[in-house]
Tab-separated table of C-alpha atoms and ligand atoms in Angstrom:
chain	number	residue	atom	x	y	z
A	1	UNK	CA	46.704	124.312	-75.210
A	2	UNK	CA	47.832	121.320	-73.141
A	3	UNK	CA	44.547	119.512	-73.801
A	4	UNK	CA	44.980	120.164	-77.522
A	5	UNK	CA	48.433	118.558	-77.521
A	6	UNK	CA	47.210	115.565	-75.552
A	7	UNK	CA	44.412	115.028	-78.081
A	8	UNK	CA	46.916	115.455	-80.922
A	9	UNK	CA	49.293	112.878	-79.380
A	10	UNK	CA	46.408	110.449	-78.850
A	11	UNK	CA	45.276	110.921	-82.453
A	12	UNK	CA	48.807	110.274	-83.736
A	13	UNK	CA	49.088	107.234	-81.477
A	14	UNK	CA	45.869	105.864	-82.886
A	15	UNK	CA	46.982	106.542	-86.448
A	16	UNK	CA	50.362	104.852	-85.914
A	17	UNK	CA	48.775	101.792	-84.301
A	18	UNK	CA	46.316	101.573	-87.147
A	19	UNK	CA	49.076	101.811	-89.759
A	20	UNK	CA	51.219	99.150	-88.024
A	21	UNK	CA	48.220	96.835	-87.828
A	22	UNK	CA	47.516	97.353	-91.521
A	23	UNK	CA	51.181	96.876	-92.445
A	24	UNK	CA	51.471	93.656	-90.453
A	25	UNK	CA	48.326	92.420	-92.138
A	26	UNK	CA	49.954	92.917	-95.554
A	27	UNK	CA	53.159	91.273	-94.301
A	28	UNK	CA	51.225	88.230	-93.123
A	29	UNK	CA	49.557	87.949	-96.496
A	30	UNK	CA	52.951	88.123	-98.184
A	31	UNK	CA	54.641	85.687	-95.808
A	32	UNK	CA	51.788	83.297	-95.469
A	33	UNK	CA	49.225	83.162	-92.636
A	34	UNK	CA	50.709	80.108	-90.909
A	35	UNK	CA	54.175	81.528	-90.487
A	36	UNK	CA	52.861	84.866	-89.249
A	37	UNK	CA	50.631	83.194	-86.658
A	38	UNK	CA	53.530	81.170	-85.297
A	39	UNK	CA	55.670	84.248	-85.012
A	40	UNK	CA	52.925	86.149	-83.187
A	41	UNK	CA	52.567	83.205	-80.825
A	42	UNK	CA	56.281	83.248	-80.020
A	43	UNK	CA	56.218	86.995	-79.418
A	44	UNK	CA	53.188	86.673	-77.132
A	45	UNK	CA	54.778	83.831	-75.165
A	46	UNK	CA	57.930	85.899	-74.667
A	47	UNK	CA	55.904	88.984	-73.643
A	48	UNK	CA	53.947	86.940	-71.086
A	49	UNK	CA	57.207	85.755	-69.535
A	50	UNK	CA	58.527	89.337	-69.494
A	51	UNK	CA	55.295	90.480	-67.859
A	52	UNK	CA	55.845	87.923	-65.088
A	53	UNK	CA	59.441	89.011	-64.490
A	54	UNK	CA	58.750	92.760	-64.652
A	55	UNK	CA	55.609	92.272	-62.507
A	56	UNK	CA	57.506	90.389	-59.798
A	57	UNK	CA	60.271	93.018	-59.790
A	58	UNK	CA	57.490	95.641	-59.465
A	59	UNK	CA	55.980	93.820	-56.495
A	60	UNK	CA	59.388	93.685	-54.792
A	61	UNK	CA	60.119	97.351	-55.592
A	62	UNK	CA	56.743	98.585	-54.257
A	63	UNK	CA	57.227	96.544	-51.125
A	64	UNK	CA	60.705	98.025	-50.536
A	65	UNK	CA	59.508	101.565	-51.257
A	66	UNK	CA	56.392	101.477	-49.098
A	67	UNK	CA	57.124	99.146	-46.210
A	68	UNK	CA	58.261	101.966	-43.938
A	69	UNK	CA	55.091	103.923	-44.637
A	70	UNK	CA	52.548	101.501	-43.190
A	71	UNK	CA	51.139	102.130	-39.725
A	72	UNK	CA	53.442	101.165	-36.906
A	73	UNK	CA	52.548	99.058	-33.919
A	74	UNK	CA	48.885	98.989	-32.961
A	75	UNK	CA	47.915	101.480	-30.251
A	76	UNK	CA	45.213	99.229	-28.819
A	77	UNK	CA	45.106	95.733	-27.318
A	78	UNK	CA	42.312	94.677	-29.683
A	79	UNK	CA	44.205	96.105	-32.670
A	80	UNK	CA	46.976	93.523	-32.140
A	81	UNK	CA	44.514	90.744	-32.913
A	82	UNK	CA	43.300	92.574	-36.006
A	83	UNK	CA	46.924	92.968	-37.145
A	84	UNK	CA	47.548	89.241	-36.612
A	85	UNK	CA	44.466	88.474	-38.676
A	86	UNK	CA	45.687	90.795	-41.427
A	87	UNK	CA	49.150	89.210	-41.472
A	88	UNK	CA	47.679	85.678	-41.657
A	89	UNK	CA	45.414	86.760	-44.539
A	90	UNK	CA	48.362	88.417	-46.308
A	91	UNK	CA	50.540	85.325	-45.837
A	92	UNK	CA	47.917	82.930	-47.227
A	93	UNK	CA	46.852	85.119	-50.143
A	94	UNK	CA	50.525	86.026	-50.783
A	95	UNK	CA	51.581	82.369	-51.112
A	96	UNK	CA	48.596	81.668	-53.403
A	97	UNK	CA	49.405	84.792	-55.432
A	98	UNK	CA	53.012	83.811	-56.093
A	99	UNK	CA	52.238	80.162	-56.910
A	100	UNK	CA	49.326	80.885	-59.251
A	101	UNK	CA	50.877	83.867	-61.055
A	102	UNK	CA	54.237	82.156	-61.639
A	103	UNK	CA	52.492	78.997	-62.903
A	104	UNK	CA	50.095	80.988	-65.084
A	105	UNK	CA	52.745	82.937	-66.967
A	106	UNK	CA	55.417	80.228	-66.957
A	107	UNK	CA	52.985	77.660	-68.414
A	108	UNK	CA	51.870	80.131	-71.083
A	109	UNK	CA	55.523	80.436	-72.114
A	110	UNK	CA	56.583	76.811	-71.658
A	111	UNK	CA	53.622	75.249	-73.401
A	112	UNK	CA	53.328	77.622	-76.313
A	113	UNK	CA	52.462	76.110	-79.660
A	114	UNK	CA	55.126	73.746	-80.953
A	115	UNK	CA	55.350	71.450	-83.936
A	116	UNK	CA	56.972	68.754	-81.781
A	117	UNK	CA	54.075	68.322	-79.407
A	118	UNK	CA	50.367	67.805	-79.486
A	119	UNK	CA	48.031	69.171	-76.822
A	120	UNK	CA	46.578	66.562	-74.482
A	121	UNK	CA	42.789	66.750	-74.434
A	122	UNK	CA	41.699	66.795	-70.789
A	123	UNK	CA	38.236	68.318	-70.436
A	124	UNK	CA	37.070	67.394	-66.949
A	125	UNK	CA	38.028	65.890	-63.591
A	126	UNK	CA	35.615	65.821	-60.679
A	127	UNK	CA	38.272	65.167	-58.025
A	128	UNK	CA	40.322	68.167	-59.149
A	129	UNK	CA	37.244	70.416	-59.242
A	130	UNK	CA	36.351	69.318	-55.720
A	131	UNK	CA	39.873	69.894	-54.383
A	132	UNK	CA	40.265	73.413	-55.746
A	133	UNK	CA	36.814	74.410	-54.599
A	134	UNK	CA	36.842	72.902	-51.123
A	135	UNK	CA	40.355	73.944	-50.026
A	136	UNK	CA	39.903	77.693	-50.737
A	137	UNK	CA	36.387	77.510	-49.242
A	138	UNK	CA	37.771	76.068	-45.997
A	139	UNK	CA	40.532	78.697	-45.798
A	140	UNK	CA	38.130	81.556	-46.523
A	141	UNK	CA	35.631	80.285	-43.953
A	142	UNK	CA	38.350	80.211	-41.289
A	143	UNK	CA	39.511	83.754	-42.184
A	144	UNK	CA	35.969	85.135	-42.236
A	145	UNK	CA	35.204	83.259	-38.993
A	146	UNK	CA	38.056	85.031	-37.171
A	147	UNK	CA	36.814	88.332	-38.579
A	148	UNK	CA	33.287	87.752	-37.280
A	149	UNK	CA	34.542	86.799	-33.813
A	150	UNK	CA	36.619	89.999	-33.526
A	151	UNK	CA	33.822	92.100	-34.987
A	152	UNK	CA	31.320	90.837	-32.419
A	153	UNK	CA	33.865	91.407	-29.671
A	154	UNK	CA	34.503	95.085	-30.429
A	155	UNK	CA	30.866	95.872	-31.213
A	156	UNK	CA	29.516	93.771	-28.335
A	157	UNK	CA	29.301	94.484	-24.604
A	158	UNK	CA	32.209	96.512	-23.265
A	159	UNK	CA	33.928	95.414	-20.034
A	160	UNK	CA	32.327	96.604	-16.780
A	161	UNK	CA	35.099	99.089	-16.025
A	162	UNK	CA	34.973	100.716	-19.475
A	163	UNK	CA	34.638	104.486	-19.646
A	164	UNK	CA	32.124	105.962	-22.056
A	165	UNK	CA	32.506	108.737	-24.566
A	166	UNK	CA	29.890	109.926	-26.963
A	167	UNK	CA	31.199	110.852	-30.412
A	168	UNK	CA	29.001	112.915	-32.715
A	169	UNK	CA	29.924	113.680	-36.291
A	170	UNK	CA	28.556	116.574	-38.296
A	171	UNK	CA	29.637	118.469	-41.412
A	172	UNK	CA	32.541	118.956	-40.713
A	173	UNK	CA	33.696	118.218	-37.206
A	174	UNK	CA	33.640	115.758	-34.343
A	175	UNK	CA	32.119	116.592	-30.953
A	176	UNK	CA	32.854	114.530	-27.868
A	177	UNK	CA	30.754	114.279	-24.707
A	178	UNK	CA	31.854	112.800	-21.390
A	179	UNK	CA	29.354	111.625	-18.785
A	180	UNK	CA	31.010	113.580	-15.970
A	181	UNK	CA	31.264	112.373	-12.385
A	182	UNK	CA	27.971	110.418	-12.353
A	183	UNK	CA	29.234	108.198	-15.187
A	184	UNK	CA	25.952	108.494	-17.086
A	185	UNK	CA	25.366	110.454	-20.264
A	186	UNK	CA	22.243	112.601	-20.035
A	187	UNK	CA	19.367	112.220	-22.474
A	188	UNK	CA	19.237	114.237	-25.650
A	189	UNK	CA	16.824	114.955	-28.455
A	190	UNK	CA	17.670	116.291	-31.880
A	191	UNK	CA	14.840	118.848	-31.579
A	192	UNK	CA	16.708	120.498	-28.701
A	193	UNK	CA	19.826	121.079	-30.818
A	194	UNK	CA	20.522	124.808	-30.716
A	195	UNK	CA	24.122	125.961	-31.122
A	196	UNK	CA	23.067	129.588	-30.427
A	197	UNK	CA	21.932	128.514	-26.974
A	198	UNK	CA	25.138	126.525	-26.400
A	199	UNK	CA	23.371	123.216	-26.907
A	200	UNK	CA	25.015	121.735	-30.024
A	201	UNK	CA	24.063	118.136	-29.181
A	202	UNK	CA	20.471	118.681	-28.068
A	203	UNK	CA	20.960	117.787	-24.407
A	204	UNK	CA	17.716	117.832	-22.403
A	205	UNK	CA	18.506	120.122	-19.473
A	206	UNK	CA	15.734	118.777	-17.228
A	207	UNK	CA	17.541	115.421	-17.149
A	208	UNK	CA	19.800	115.643	-14.068
A	209	UNK	CA	22.343	113.315	-15.694
A	210	UNK	CA	23.057	116.119	-18.163
A	211	UNK	CA	24.155	118.595	-15.479
A	212	UNK	CA	27.758	117.375	-15.262
A	213	UNK	CA	28.274	116.199	-18.865
A	214	UNK	CA	31.370	117.740	-20.387
A	215	UNK	CA	31.967	118.488	-24.038
A	216	UNK	CA	35.410	118.404	-25.631
A	217	UNK	CA	37.044	119.121	-28.958
A	218	UNK	CA	39.729	116.419	-28.573
A	219	UNK	CA	39.106	112.811	-27.629
A	220	UNK	CA	40.771	112.201	-24.250
A	221	UNK	CA	41.324	108.532	-23.363
A	222	UNK	CA	42.953	106.744	-20.458
A	223	UNK	CA	45.773	104.295	-21.123
A	224	UNK	CA	45.015	100.612	-20.374
A	225	UNK	CA	41.378	101.429	-19.668
A	226	UNK	CA	38.712	100.109	-22.048
A	227	UNK	CA	36.666	102.845	-23.670
A	228	UNK	CA	33.277	102.457	-25.233
A	229	UNK	CA	32.430	104.956	-27.962
A	230	UNK	CA	28.780	105.730	-28.532
A	231	UNK	CA	28.715	107.081	-32.045
A	232	UNK	CA	26.141	109.206	-33.818
A	233	UNK	CA	25.756	111.829	-36.511
A	234	UNK	CA	23.757	115.025	-36.885
A	235	UNK	CA	23.496	115.118	-40.677
A	236	UNK	CA	24.954	112.573	-43.109
A	237	UNK	CA	26.792	109.288	-42.569
A	238	UNK	CA	30.298	109.855	-41.244
A	239	UNK	CA	32.734	107.259	-39.984
A	240	UNK	CA	34.904	107.274	-36.892
A	241	UNK	CA	38.308	106.198	-38.172
A	242	UNK	CA	41.015	105.475	-35.604
A	243	UNK	CA	43.818	104.038	-37.727
A	244	UNK	CA	46.425	103.720	-34.978
A	245	UNK	CA	43.970	101.733	-32.869
A	246	UNK	CA	42.823	99.715	-35.941
A	247	UNK	CA	39.225	100.761	-35.288
A	248	UNK	CA	36.544	102.104	-37.594
A	249	UNK	CA	32.799	102.517	-37.219
A	250	UNK	CA	30.105	104.330	-39.136
A	251	UNK	CA	28.374	107.342	-37.556
A	252	UNK	CA	24.776	107.099	-38.692
A	253	UNK	CA	22.132	109.758	-38.035
A	254	UNK	CA	19.354	108.391	-35.824
A	255	UNK	CA	21.011	105.024	-35.160
A	256	UNK	CA	23.707	105.022	-32.477
A	257	UNK	CA	26.576	102.604	-33.117
A	258	UNK	CA	29.145	101.469	-30.570
A	259	UNK	CA	32.602	100.002	-30.392
A	260	UNK	CA	35.079	99.534	-27.600
A	261	UNK	CA	38.830	99.110	-27.352
A	262	UNK	CA	41.705	99.504	-24.908
A	263	UNK	CA	44.476	102.030	-25.669
A	264	UNK	CA	47.861	100.447	-24.964
A	265	UNK	CA	50.250	103.402	-24.931
A	266	UNK	CA	49.882	107.048	-23.988
A	267	UNK	CA	50.525	109.615	-26.703
A	268	UNK	CA	53.885	110.311	-25.062
A	269	UNK	CA	54.885	106.621	-25.019
A	270	UNK	CA	53.835	106.230	-28.658
A	271	UNK	CA	55.894	109.293	-29.613
A	272	UNK	CA	58.941	107.639	-28.029
A	273	UNK	CA	58.201	104.271	-29.610
A	274	UNK	CA	57.714	105.641	-33.101
A	275	UNK	CA	60.685	108.003	-32.795
A	276	UNK	CA	58.448	110.886	-33.877
A	277	UNK	CA	58.337	113.611	-31.210
A	278	UNK	CA	55.293	115.206	-32.906
A	279	UNK	CA	53.281	111.983	-32.917
A	280	UNK	CA	49.548	112.354	-32.318
A	281	UNK	CA	46.821	109.745	-32.486
A	282	UNK	CA	44.246	110.886	-34.976
A	283	UNK	CA	40.543	110.520	-35.452
A	284	UNK	CA	39.511	110.936	-39.049
A	285	UNK	CA	36.300	110.657	-40.971
A	286	UNK	CA	36.482	107.503	-43.066
A	287	UNK	CA	33.360	108.210	-45.069
A	288	UNK	CA	33.319	110.694	-47.925
A	289	UNK	CA	30.770	113.054	-46.381
A	290	UNK	CA	30.948	116.281	-48.389
A	291	UNK	CA	33.154	119.186	-49.400
A	292	UNK	CA	34.865	119.635	-46.037
A	293	UNK	CA	35.380	115.906	-45.405
A	294	UNK	CA	39.162	116.327	-45.144
A	295	UNK	CA	38.724	118.831	-42.314
A	296	UNK	CA	37.253	116.261	-39.949
A	297	UNK	CA	40.679	115.234	-38.741
A	298	UNK	CA	40.792	115.453	-34.966
A	299	UNK	CA	43.148	114.605	-32.158
A	300	UNK	CA	43.026	111.711	-29.724
A	301	UNK	CA	44.967	112.223	-26.498
A	302	UNK	CA	45.835	109.057	-24.582
A	303	UNK	CA	46.991	109.887	-21.062
A	304	UNK	CA	47.303	108.420	-17.584
A	305	UNK	CA	44.294	108.246	-15.259
A	306	UNK	CA	45.654	111.155	-13.141
A	307	UNK	CA	46.179	113.367	-16.186
A	308	UNK	CA	42.709	112.502	-17.444
A	309	UNK	CA	41.064	113.235	-14.070
A	310	UNK	CA	42.884	116.545	-13.847
A	311	UNK	CA	41.718	117.445	-17.347
A	312	UNK	CA	38.109	116.399	-16.678
A	313	UNK	CA	37.704	118.473	-13.492
A	314	UNK	CA	39.128	121.505	-15.265
A	315	UNK	CA	36.334	121.353	-17.842
A	316	UNK	CA	33.134	123.312	-17.475
A	317	UNK	CA	29.981	121.189	-17.877
A	318	UNK	CA	28.012	122.172	-20.964
A	319	UNK	CA	25.012	122.788	-18.694
A	320	UNK	CA	26.809	125.713	-17.088
A	321	UNK	CA	27.979	127.077	-20.439
A	322	UNK	CA	24.341	127.083	-21.535
A	323	UNK	CA	23.182	128.534	-18.185
A	324	UNK	CA	25.882	131.015	-17.158
A	325	UNK	CA	23.574	132.512	-14.511
A	326	UNK	CA	23.716	129.214	-12.559
A	327	UNK	CA	27.485	129.134	-12.410
A	328	UNK	CA	28.681	129.194	-8.826
A	329	UNK	CA	30.566	132.449	-8.134
A	330	UNK	CA	34.258	131.912	-7.652
A	331	UNK	CA	35.274	133.067	-4.183
A	332	UNK	CA	38.214	134.987	-5.700
A	333	UNK	CA	36.025	136.907	-8.152
A	334	UNK	CA	34.070	138.859	-5.515
A	335	UNK	CA	37.102	139.772	-3.459
A	336	UNK	CA	38.836	141.179	-6.572
A	337	UNK	CA	35.784	143.349	-7.155
A	338	UNK	CA	35.924	144.568	-3.573
A	339	UNK	CA	39.616	145.360	-3.934
A	340	UNK	CA	38.947	147.177	-7.227
A	341	UNK	CA	36.111	149.140	-5.589
A	342	UNK	CA	38.369	150.098	-2.666
A	343	UNK	CA	41.082	151.238	-5.011
A	344	UNK	CA	38.625	153.493	-6.826
A	345	UNK	CA	37.638	155.136	-3.569
B	401	LIG	CU1	32.545	113.026	-42.231
């Protein structure tokens, strides 16, 4: 029913427009072409000026409405530089936007057709062409140059003291792997992937570096310590999106990608700073990757080194989850059994 009405309204709209166009055509014939053209010109000039005024009010209104909704302060040291770059780009393009748009619409109004003036014929000027080509080219080169420098920094070699986390995307979740005490991630092979046997990442168990690797469902990071993410995917292309850290990197099956950054504030500090007690850093998937894409939102926990160490030792290495028979018996477990046995007797 709703669709029917929409089609009906559209049809009426079309009919009315058509009739007005036809009527104005007759009017112009009656009034004389010349007069009608001049009137249309005046109306168009006025509408262009209105468009400028309404457009500028719209820009101001949107800015007022949305300025509180943009991301707050960057959560990473490197993100500050990316923010600076963004603000410089916005300032330059903003100034150019206002100058060119105001001139464009104002000139269209000011220099509309008039009987008192004749247009000056000015077809070409090499100096002008050169100026308005070279100046924007120089500005754009500088902006792009900064971008390349920062890009190479975050995708290049991480500092020596950086911790490593492996991030693997799959439809539709993130899995994180920590290298454990030895600081080295064990080898893996996609053929060994077997979630039934508790090996969702395909770790090769004969590699000793795999014995202490820990898997996690949230991304735990240490404040003020650089972290290098080694990113991969098990199925389609995903994208590690860390908006509060201003970081983003594709997760490509078969081709590991990396990026590194330094978290500046713990989750707790950021909650205080932003005035939102429920604040959490998020990891999202920034690549439309299928039906459950929206469900790839995960949590990043930035904590102190002590908190992180405490968390890491409390985790069971994936090797032991996959090989429960190798798990060292807890001293308490046996004694409870003995006590239980004694009680029975
Ligand atoms: Cu995804």
